[in-house]
Amino acid sequence: MQKRHLASATLLAAFIATGAPAFAQANSEDTTKTVIATVADQPIYKSELDATVEQFKGRFGKMPEQQIDALALSSLIDMKLVSMAAKAEGLDETSDFKTRMAEAREQALYNEFYDEHIASQVTDDMVKERYDQDIKKMPQQKEIHARQILVDDEDQAKKIIKQLDDGADFARLAKEYSTGPSAKDGGDLGYFTKGQMVPAFEKAAFDLKPGKYTEQPVKTEFGYHIIEVEDVRDKAPASFEQVAPQIRQMLLREEYVKQLKTLKDDGTISIKDKTLQTAYDTVNEEQQ
C-alpha cells in the first residue's frame, strides 16, 4: 500500500510540474452543482473534479479510475490551499498579479468572441457545400497503375525486353531481375499521378496504353527501367471525410479574417512608428 501512495505522489508531482489544472467554472450560486469537498469555507464542486479528471486522463496509463479521481481531487485541494494562502498574503493585490489577470481576461474575451462570432458561424452544411464546390472546380487527373523492372545495365534491360517480346511474364521477370524495392511484388508500383515520378520515367509511363510495355529501356538516375502499364483511370477525389477538417479550418480562417476586417475598418488603430505601421500594413495585406 505504501508503494502505491509513493507512486501516486510521484505521478501527481510530475503532472503538476507540467502545468497545474485550471479550475472549472463552477457557479457557487448554482445549487445543481454537487459539493464533493471543502477547503476552509471554499467548496470544490463535482464539475471541477470532472474537468480536472479529463486533464489527467491519458497521462497515467491504465491507472484505476478511483485513483485518478483521488489524484485530481488532491490537485484541486492543493490549488485551493495555495491560492487561499496567496490571497491571505495580499498577492492578489500586486501589480504583477493584476496585469496577469487583465491579460487572462483579454484572452478569455478573445475566446468568447471567437466562439460566438466565428466558430459558431461555420456549420457542417457549409463545410459540405465548400467541399462540393471545390470538387467541381478541380481539374480531372489521370492516374496509372504500372510495374517496372529496374536494372543497372542497358544491355541486360534489352535482353529482358526480348524475353517479354517472346511472351515471358512481366511480374516473374521483375522478381528475378529487378533491383528496385518493388521487385518482391513483381515490380508493382501501384497507382500514381503525374508529378510523383522522375520526368523521364513519368513521360514513358504516361505515353503507354494499358497492357503495353516500353520497347526500349528508359534511363534515369536510378538505372534502366522497363515499364508496363496495367490500367489508366480518372483519379478519385479525396473523400469528404478525409478533407473535412482542413476545409473547416479554411472556413474558420476566412470568417476570422472577415470579422477582423470589420473591426479594423472603424479606423481607431493608431501606430506611432511609421516603419512599424508600414510593416503592419504589409502583414495585413498578406492576411487578406
C-alpha atoms as a printed R data frame, in Angstrom:
    type eleno elety resid chain resno       x       y       z
1   ATOM     1    CA   MET     A     1   0.000   0.000   0.000
2   ATOM     2    CA   GLN     A     2   2.797   2.380   0.839
3   ATOM     3    CA   LYS     A     3   4.397   1.860  -2.573
4   ATOM     4    CA   ARG     A     4   1.142   2.806  -4.263
5   ATOM     5    CA   HIS     A     5   0.940   6.014  -2.267
6   ATOM     6    CA   LEU     A     6   4.507   6.888  -3.209
7   ATOM     7    CA   ALA     A     7   3.803   6.170  -6.859
8   ATOM     8    CA   SER     A     8   0.709   8.344  -6.764
9   ATOM     9    CA   ALA     A     9   2.618  11.189  -5.178
10  ATOM    10    CA   THR     A    10   5.340  10.934  -7.812
11  ATOM    11    CA   LEU     A    11   2.836  10.932 -10.664
12  ATOM    12    CA   LEU     A    12   0.972  13.869  -9.171
13  ATOM    13    CA   ALA     A    13   4.202  15.830  -8.788
14  ATOM    14    CA   ALA     A    14   5.090  15.105 -12.418
15  ATOM    15    CA   PHE     A    15   1.672  16.249 -13.563
16  ATOM    16    CA   ILE     A    16   1.807  19.476 -11.592
17  ATOM    17    CA   ALA     A    17   5.293  20.167 -12.937
18  ATOM    18    CA   THR     A    18   3.854  20.237 -16.472
19  ATOM    19    CA   GLY     A    19   1.141  22.701 -15.518
20  ATOM    20    CA   ALA     A    20  -1.497  22.624 -12.819
21  ATOM    21    CA   PRO     A    21  -5.075  22.045 -13.983
22  ATOM    22    CA   ALA     A    22  -7.324  25.022 -14.490
23  ATOM    23    CA   PHE     A    23 -10.375  25.354 -12.282
24  ATOM    24    CA   ALA     A    24 -13.680  24.511 -13.883
25  ATOM    25    CA   GLN     A    25 -16.056  27.436 -13.998
26  ATOM    26    CA   ALA     A    26 -18.408  26.342 -11.243
27  ATOM    27    CA   ASN     A    27 -21.044  28.820 -10.159
28  ATOM    28    CA   SER     A    28 -21.290  28.836  -6.367
29  ATOM    29    CA   GLU     A    29 -24.885  30.062  -6.678
30  ATOM    30    CA   ASP     A    30 -25.867  27.066  -8.787
31  ATOM    31    CA   THR     A    31 -27.499  24.597  -6.404
32  ATOM    32    CA   THR     A    32 -27.365  21.839  -9.022
33  ATOM    33    CA   LYS     A    33 -23.585  21.621  -8.521
34  ATOM    34    CA   THR     A    34 -22.649  18.858  -6.129
35  ATOM    35    CA   VAL     A    35 -20.101  19.802  -3.473
36  ATOM    36    CA   ILE     A    36 -17.650  16.939  -3.018
37  ATOM    37    CA   ALA     A    37 -15.200  18.618  -0.625
38  ATOM    38    CA   THR     A    38 -14.487  21.897   1.128
39  ATOM    39    CA   VAL     A    39 -11.230  23.649   1.941
40  ATOM    40    CA   ALA     A    40 -11.906  26.055   4.801
41  ATOM    41    CA   ASP     A    41 -15.090  27.681   3.518
42  ATOM    42    CA   GLN     A    42 -14.312  27.111  -0.161
43  ATOM    43    CA   PRO     A    43 -16.330  24.360  -1.904
44  ATOM    44    CA   ILE     A    44 -14.972  22.010  -4.534
45  ATOM    45    CA   TYR     A    45 -17.698  21.018  -6.981
46  ATOM    46    CA   LYS     A    46 -18.051  17.745  -8.822
47  ATOM    47    CA   SER     A    47 -17.897  19.683 -12.076
48  ATOM    48    CA   GLU     A    48 -14.416  20.896 -11.094
49  ATOM    49    CA   LEU     A    49 -13.317  17.352 -10.329
50  ATOM    50    CA   ASP     A    50 -14.728  16.033 -13.601
51  ATOM    51    CA   ALA     A    51 -12.916  18.731 -15.594
52  ATOM    52    CA   THR     A    52  -9.637  18.002 -13.812
53  ATOM    53    CA   VAL     A    53 -10.007  14.242 -14.316
54  ATOM    54    CA   GLU     A    54 -10.357  14.896 -18.048
55  ATOM    55    CA   GLN     A    55  -6.992  16.654 -17.977
56  ATOM    56    CA   PHE     A    56  -5.432  13.745 -16.082
57  ATOM    57    CA   LYS     A    57  -6.749  11.059 -18.448
58  ATOM    58    CA   GLY     A    58  -4.179   9.588 -20.787
59  ATOM    59    CA   ARG     A    59  -1.251  10.697 -18.623
60  ATOM    60    CA   PHE     A    60  -1.193   7.792 -16.231
61  ATOM    61    CA   GLY     A    61  -1.791   4.791 -18.466
62  ATOM    62    CA   LYS     A    62  -4.217   2.226 -17.086
63  ATOM    63    CA   MET     A    63  -4.421   3.611 -13.566
64  ATOM    64    CA   PRO     A    64  -7.760   2.758 -11.873
65  ATOM    65    CA   GLU     A    65 -10.434   5.462 -12.160
66  ATOM    66    CA   GLN     A    66 -10.716   5.832  -8.371
67  ATOM    67    CA   GLN     A    67  -7.001   6.555  -8.128
68  ATOM    68    CA   ILE     A    68  -7.198   9.147 -10.916
69  ATOM    69    CA   ASP     A    69 -10.141  10.763  -9.094
70  ATOM    70    CA   ALA     A    70  -8.045  10.889  -5.933
71  ATOM    71    CA   LEU     A    71  -5.107  12.466  -7.769
72  ATOM    72    CA   ALA     A    72  -7.388  15.043  -9.361
73  ATOM    73    CA   LEU     A    73  -9.016  15.880  -6.034
74  ATOM    74    CA   SER     A    74  -5.627  16.145  -4.349
75  ATOM    75    CA   SER     A    75  -4.501  18.563  -7.040
76  ATOM    76    CA   LEU     A    76  -7.644  20.685  -6.634
77  ATOM    77    CA   ILE     A    77  -7.263  20.798  -2.845
78  ATOM    78    CA   ASP     A    78  -3.608  21.808  -3.182
79  ATOM    79    CA   MET     A    79  -4.558  24.569  -5.583
80  ATOM    80    CA   LYS     A    80  -7.276  25.858  -3.257
81  ATOM    81    CA   LEU     A    81  -4.872  25.879  -0.304
82  ATOM    82    CA   VAL     A    82  -2.123  27.684  -2.220
83  ATOM    83    CA   SER     A    83  -4.468  30.247  -3.759
84  ATOM    84    CA   MET     A    84  -6.039  30.964  -0.363
85  ATOM    85    CA   ALA     A    85  -2.595  31.399   1.172
86  ATOM    86    CA   ALA     A    86  -1.607  33.741  -1.670
87  ATOM    87    CA   LYS     A    87  -4.734  35.837  -1.139
88  ATOM    88    CA   ALA     A    88  -4.094  35.979   2.616
89  ATOM    89    CA   GLU     A    89  -0.650  37.449   1.864
90  ATOM    90    CA   GLY     A    90  -2.182  40.038  -0.439
91  ATOM    91    CA   LEU     A    91  -0.536  38.621  -3.549
92  ATOM    92    CA   ASP     A    92  -3.759  39.242  -5.454
93  ATOM    93    CA   GLU     A    93  -3.215  42.987  -4.958
94  ATOM    94    CA   THR     A    94   0.218  43.190  -6.563
95  ATOM    95    CA   SER     A    95   0.643  44.963  -9.901
96  ATOM    96    CA   ASP     A    96   2.095  41.809 -11.478
97  ATOM    97    CA   PHE     A    97  -0.929  39.782 -10.484
98  ATOM    98    CA   LYS     A    98  -3.363  42.409 -11.743
99  ATOM    99    CA   THR     A    99  -1.504  42.569 -15.058
100 ATOM   100    CA   ARG     A   100  -1.671  38.810 -15.446
101 ATOM   101    CA   MET     A   101  -5.372  38.822 -14.578
102 ATOM   102    CA   ALA     A   102  -6.015  41.538 -17.148
103 ATOM   103    CA   GLU     A   103  -4.164  39.506 -19.772
104 ATOM   104    CA   ALA     A   104  -6.133  36.391 -18.824
105 ATOM   105    CA   ARG     A   105  -9.376  38.378 -19.073
106 ATOM   106    CA   GLU     A   106  -8.465  39.628 -22.552
107 ATOM   107    CA   GLN     A   107  -7.634  36.105 -23.648
108 ATOM   108    CA   ALA     A   108 -10.924  34.811 -22.251
109 ATOM   109    CA   LEU     A   109 -12.848  37.570 -24.053
110 ATOM   110    CA   TYR     A   110 -10.991  36.794 -27.265
111 ATOM   111    CA   ASN     A   111 -12.008  33.139 -26.928
112 ATOM   112    CA   GLU     A   112 -15.627  34.077 -26.214
113 ATOM   113    CA   PHE     A   113 -15.772  36.325 -29.285
114 ATOM   114    CA   TYR     A   114 -14.177  33.607 -31.421
115 ATOM   115    CA   ASP     A   115 -16.699  31.015 -30.246
116 ATOM   116    CA   GLU     A   116 -19.672  33.372 -30.627
117 ATOM   117    CA   HIS     A   117 -18.884  35.102 -33.924
118 ATOM   118    CA   ILE     A   118 -16.513  32.789 -35.786
119 ATOM   119    CA   ALA     A   119 -16.638  29.125 -34.735
120 ATOM   120    CA   SER     A   120 -20.427  29.140 -34.449
121 ATOM   121    CA   GLN     A   121 -20.776  30.575 -37.959
122 ATOM   122    CA   VAL     A   122 -19.083  27.630 -39.676
123 ATOM   123    CA   THR     A   123 -21.653  24.839 -39.900
124 ATOM   124    CA   ASP     A   124 -21.389  21.266 -41.150
125 ATOM   125    CA   ASP     A   125 -23.546  22.242 -44.143
126 ATOM   126    CA   MET     A   126 -21.078  25.000 -45.053
127 ATOM   127    CA   VAL     A   127 -18.180  22.546 -44.921
128 ATOM   128    CA   LYS     A   128 -20.029  20.088 -47.195
129 ATOM   129    CA   GLU     A   129 -21.036  22.865 -49.595
130 ATOM   130    CA   ARG     A   130 -17.446  24.071 -49.919
131 ATOM   131    CA   TYR     A   131 -16.292  20.507 -50.488
132 ATOM   132    CA   ASP     A   132 -18.816  20.055 -53.307
133 ATOM   133    CA   GLN     A   133 -17.794  23.382 -54.873
134 ATOM   134    CA   ASP     A   134 -14.088  22.583 -54.737
135 ATOM   135    CA   ILE     A   135 -14.573  19.108 -56.212
136 ATOM   136    CA   LYS     A   136 -16.351  20.616 -59.243
137 ATOM   137    CA   LYS     A   137 -13.509  23.108 -59.775
138 ATOM   138    CA   MET     A   138 -10.765  20.500 -59.570
139 ATOM   139    CA   PRO     A   139  -9.251  19.509 -62.933
140 ATOM   140    CA   GLN     A   140  -9.674  15.819 -63.654
141 ATOM   141    CA   GLN     A   141  -6.426  13.920 -63.078
142 ATOM   142    CA   LYS     A   142  -5.387  10.657 -64.655
143 ATOM   143    CA   GLU     A   143  -3.544   8.018 -62.695
144 ATOM   144    CA   ILE     A   144  -1.907   4.871 -63.940
145 ATOM   145    CA   HIS     A   145  -1.155   1.512 -62.424
146 ATOM   146    CA   ALA     A   146   2.289   0.361 -63.564
147 ATOM   147    CA   ARG     A   147   5.022  -2.178 -62.970
148 ATOM   148    CA   GLN     A   148   8.729  -1.801 -63.563
149 ATOM   149    CA   ILE     A   149  11.875  -3.839 -63.942
150 ATOM   150    CA   LEU     A   150  14.930  -1.820 -62.892
151 ATOM   151    CA   VAL     A   151  18.454  -2.945 -63.801
152 ATOM   152    CA   ASP     A   152  21.876  -1.293 -63.898
153 ATOM   153    CA   ASP     A   153  22.904  -2.352 -67.393
154 ATOM   154    CA   GLU     A   154  21.278  -1.269 -70.679
155 ATOM   155    CA   ASP     A   155  22.177  -4.489 -72.493
156 ATOM   156    CA   GLN     A   156  20.550  -6.532 -69.729
157 ATOM   157    CA   ALA     A   157  17.437  -4.376 -69.984
158 ATOM   158    CA   LYS     A   158  17.233  -5.034 -73.727
159 ATOM   159    CA   LYS     A   159  17.583  -8.793 -73.160
160 ATOM   160    CA   ILE     A   160  14.692  -8.661 -70.680
161 ATOM   161    CA   ILE     A   161  12.552  -6.775 -73.216
162 ATOM   162    CA   LYS     A   162  13.344  -9.549 -75.703
163 ATOM   163    CA   GLN     A   163  12.033 -12.101 -73.188
164 ATOM   164    CA   LEU     A   164   8.868 -10.065 -72.838
165 ATOM   165    CA   ASP     A   165   8.526  -9.980 -76.620
166 ATOM   166    CA   ASP     A   166   8.749 -13.767 -76.561
167 ATOM   167    CA   GLY     A   167   5.840 -13.931 -74.103
168 ATOM   168    CA   ALA     A   168   7.550 -14.012 -70.686
169 ATOM   169    CA   ASP     A   169   5.549 -12.840 -67.673
170 ATOM   170    CA   PHE     A   170   6.459  -9.295 -66.585
171 ATOM   171    CA   ALA     A   171   5.915  -9.864 -62.852
172 ATOM   172    CA   ARG     A   172   8.048 -13.031 -62.900
173 ATOM   173    CA   LEU     A   173  10.913 -11.241 -64.651
174 ATOM   174    CA   ALA     A   174  10.671  -8.345 -62.203
175 ATOM   175    CA   LYS     A   175  11.064 -10.700 -59.262
176 ATOM   176    CA   GLU     A   176  14.024 -12.363 -60.972
177 ATOM   177    CA   TYR     A   177  15.954  -9.362 -62.293
178 ATOM   178    CA   SER     A   178  14.742  -6.054 -60.853
179 ATOM   179    CA   THR     A   179  16.970  -4.274 -58.352
180 ATOM   180    CA   GLY     A   180  14.242  -1.915 -57.139
181 ATOM   181    CA   PRO     A   181  12.341  -2.304 -53.853
182 ATOM   182    CA   SER     A   182   9.197  -3.248 -55.805
183 ATOM   183    CA   ALA     A   183  10.872  -6.420 -57.139
184 ATOM   184    CA   LYS     A   184   9.403  -8.603 -54.406
185 ATOM   185    CA   ASP     A   185   5.923  -7.511 -55.559
186 ATOM   186    CA   GLY     A   186   6.605  -8.288 -59.184
187 ATOM   187    CA   GLY     A   187   7.597  -4.683 -59.878
188 ATOM   188    CA   ASP     A   188   4.178  -3.381 -58.845
189 ATOM   189    CA   LEU     A   189   4.261   0.392 -58.259
190 ATOM   190    CA   GLY     A   190   0.544   0.786 -57.628
191 ATOM   191    CA   TYR     A   191  -1.328   3.840 -58.926
192 ATOM   192    CA   PHE     A   192   0.383   7.207 -59.318
193 ATOM   193    CA   THR     A   193  -0.315  10.573 -60.952
194 ATOM   194    CA   LYS     A   194   1.882  12.994 -62.834
195 ATOM   195    CA   GLY     A   195   4.454  14.687 -60.649
196 ATOM   196    CA   GLN     A   196   5.170  11.658 -58.471
197 ATOM   197    CA   MET     A   197   7.903  10.067 -60.571
198 ATOM   198    CA   VAL     A   198  11.110  11.394 -62.145
199 ATOM   199    CA   PRO     A   199  10.388  13.119 -65.504
200 ATOM   200    CA   ALA     A   200  11.830  10.527 -67.907
201 ATOM   201    CA   PHE     A   201  10.064   7.652 -66.148
202 ATOM   202    CA   GLU     A   202   6.811   9.594 -65.937
203 ATOM   203    CA   LYS     A   203   6.774  10.554 -69.635
204 ATOM   204    CA   ALA     A   204   7.413   7.000 -70.764
205 ATOM   205    CA   ALA     A   205   4.782   5.582 -68.420
206 ATOM   206    CA   PHE     A   206   2.033   8.042 -69.352
207 ATOM   207    CA   ASP     A   207   2.732   7.527 -73.068
208 ATOM   208    CA   LEU     A   208   1.886   3.824 -72.761
209 ATOM   209    CA   LYS     A   209  -1.543   2.292 -73.188
210 ATOM   210    CA   PRO     A   210  -2.832  -0.350 -70.753
211 ATOM   211    CA   GLY     A   211  -1.270  -3.740 -71.432
212 ATOM   212    CA   LYS     A   212   1.788  -2.275 -73.165
213 ATOM   213    CA   TYR     A   213   5.414  -2.045 -72.015
214 ATOM   214    CA   THR     A   214   8.316   0.144 -73.114
215 ATOM   215    CA   GLU     A   215  10.043  -1.207 -76.231
216 ATOM   216    CA   GLN     A   216  13.312   0.480 -75.224
217 ATOM   217    CA   PRO     A   217  14.873   0.829 -71.761
218 ATOM   218    CA   VAL     A   218  14.142   4.155 -70.026
219 ATOM   219    CA   LYS     A   219  17.269   5.661 -68.488
220 ATOM   220    CA   THR     A   220  17.047   7.661 -65.251
221 ATOM   221    CA   GLU     A   221  19.429   8.428 -62.408
222 ATOM   222    CA   PHE     A   222  18.407   5.096 -60.843
223 ATOM   223    CA   GLY     A   223  19.312   2.898 -63.820
224 ATOM   224    CA   TYR     A   224  17.434   1.399 -66.759
225 ATOM   225    CA   HIS     A   225  13.688   0.867 -66.446
226 ATOM   226    CA   ILE     A   226  11.300  -1.370 -68.319
227 ATOM   227    CA   ILE     A   227   7.775  -0.141 -67.628
228 ATOM   228    CA   GLU     A   228   4.458  -1.878 -68.117
229 ATOM   229    CA   VAL     A   229   1.131  -0.075 -67.672
230 ATOM   230    CA   GLU     A   230  -1.740  -2.199 -66.400
231 ATOM   231    CA   ASP     A   231  -4.502   0.399 -66.037
232 ATOM   232    CA   VAL     A   232  -5.364   4.066 -66.611
233 ATOM   233    CA   ARG     A   233  -8.228   5.721 -64.786
234 ATOM   234    CA   ASP     A   234  -9.557   9.039 -63.534
235 ATOM   235    CA   LYS     A   235  -8.166   9.764 -60.092
236 ATOM   236    CA   ALA     A   236 -10.893   9.762 -57.478
237 ATOM   237    CA   PRO     A   237 -11.040  12.989 -55.445
238 ATOM   238    CA   ALA     A   238 -10.308  12.891 -51.743
239 ATOM   239    CA   SER     A   239 -13.383  11.819 -49.785
240 ATOM   240    CA   PHE     A   240 -15.322  14.340 -47.743
241 ATOM   241    CA   GLU     A   241 -14.282  12.605 -44.528
242 ATOM   242    CA   GLN     A   242 -10.604  12.933 -45.462
243 ATOM   243    CA   VAL     A   243 -10.617  16.670 -46.109
244 ATOM   244    CA   ALA     A   244 -13.486  17.960 -43.954
245 ATOM   245    CA   PRO     A   245 -11.155  19.043 -41.079
246 ATOM   246    CA   GLN     A   246  -8.962  21.062 -43.462
247 ATOM   247    CA   ILE     A   247 -11.983  22.651 -45.123
248 ATOM   248    CA   ARG     A   248 -13.405  23.608 -41.729
249 ATOM   249    CA   GLN     A   249 -10.108  25.245 -40.764
250 ATOM   250    CA   MET     A   250 -10.077  27.150 -44.047
251 ATOM   251    CA   LEU     A   251 -13.632  28.414 -43.479
252 ATOM   252    CA   LEU     A   252 -12.792  29.398 -39.908
253 ATOM   253    CA   ARG     A   253  -9.791  31.325 -41.197
254 ATOM   254    CA   GLU     A   254 -11.919  33.118 -43.796
255 ATOM   255    CA   GLU     A   255 -14.536  34.038 -41.200
256 ATOM   256    CA   TYR     A   256 -11.833  35.196 -38.799
257 ATOM   257    CA   VAL     A   257 -10.272  37.479 -41.433
258 ATOM   258    CA   LYS     A   258 -13.702  38.858 -42.333
259 ATOM   259    CA   GLN     A   259 -14.571  39.635 -38.713
260 ATOM   260    CA   LEU     A   260 -11.201  41.269 -38.073
261 ATOM   261    CA   LYS     A   261 -11.521  43.415 -41.204
262 ATOM   262    CA   THR     A   262 -14.843  44.723 -39.927
263 ATOM   263    CA   LEU     A   263 -13.302  45.545 -36.552
264 ATOM   264    CA   LYS     A   264 -10.255  47.213 -38.119
265 ATOM   265    CA   ASP     A   265 -12.246  49.291 -40.571
266 ATOM   266    CA   ASP     A   266 -13.532  51.538 -37.783
267 ATOM   267    CA   GLY     A   267 -10.257  53.495 -38.084
268 ATOM   268    CA   THR     A   268  -9.374  53.564 -34.392
269 ATOM   269    CA   ILE     A   269  -5.989  51.825 -34.803
270 ATOM   270    CA   SER     A   270  -3.040  54.195 -34.472
271 ATOM   271    CA   ILE     A   271   0.602  53.061 -34.689
272 ATOM   272    CA   LYS     A   272   3.103  55.775 -33.782
273 ATOM   273    CA   ASP     A   273   6.182  54.354 -35.511
274 ATOM   274    CA   LYS     A   274   5.866  54.823 -39.304
275 ATOM   275    CA   THR     A   275   8.207  51.939 -40.125
276 ATOM   276    CA   LEU     A   276   6.207  49.627 -37.897
277 ATOM   277    CA   GLN     A   277   2.988  50.959 -39.440
278 ATOM   278    CA   THR     A   278   4.270  50.031 -42.917
279 ATOM   279    CA   ALA     A   279   5.245  46.557 -41.770
280 ATOM   280    CA   TYR     A   280   1.859  46.133 -40.069
281 ATOM   281    CA   ASP     A   281   0.022  47.160 -43.249
282 ATOM   282    CA   THR     A   282   2.065  44.672 -45.290
283 ATOM   283    CA   VAL     A   283   1.251  41.833 -42.906
284 ATOM   284    CA   ASN     A   284  -2.455  42.655 -43.012
285 ATOM   285    CA   GLU     A   285  -2.492  42.807 -46.808
286 ATOM   286    CA   GLU     A   286  -0.932  39.359 -46.933
287 ATOM   287    CA   GLN     A   287  -3.518  38.020 -44.491
288 ATOM   288    CA   GLN     A   288  -6.316  39.299 -46.694
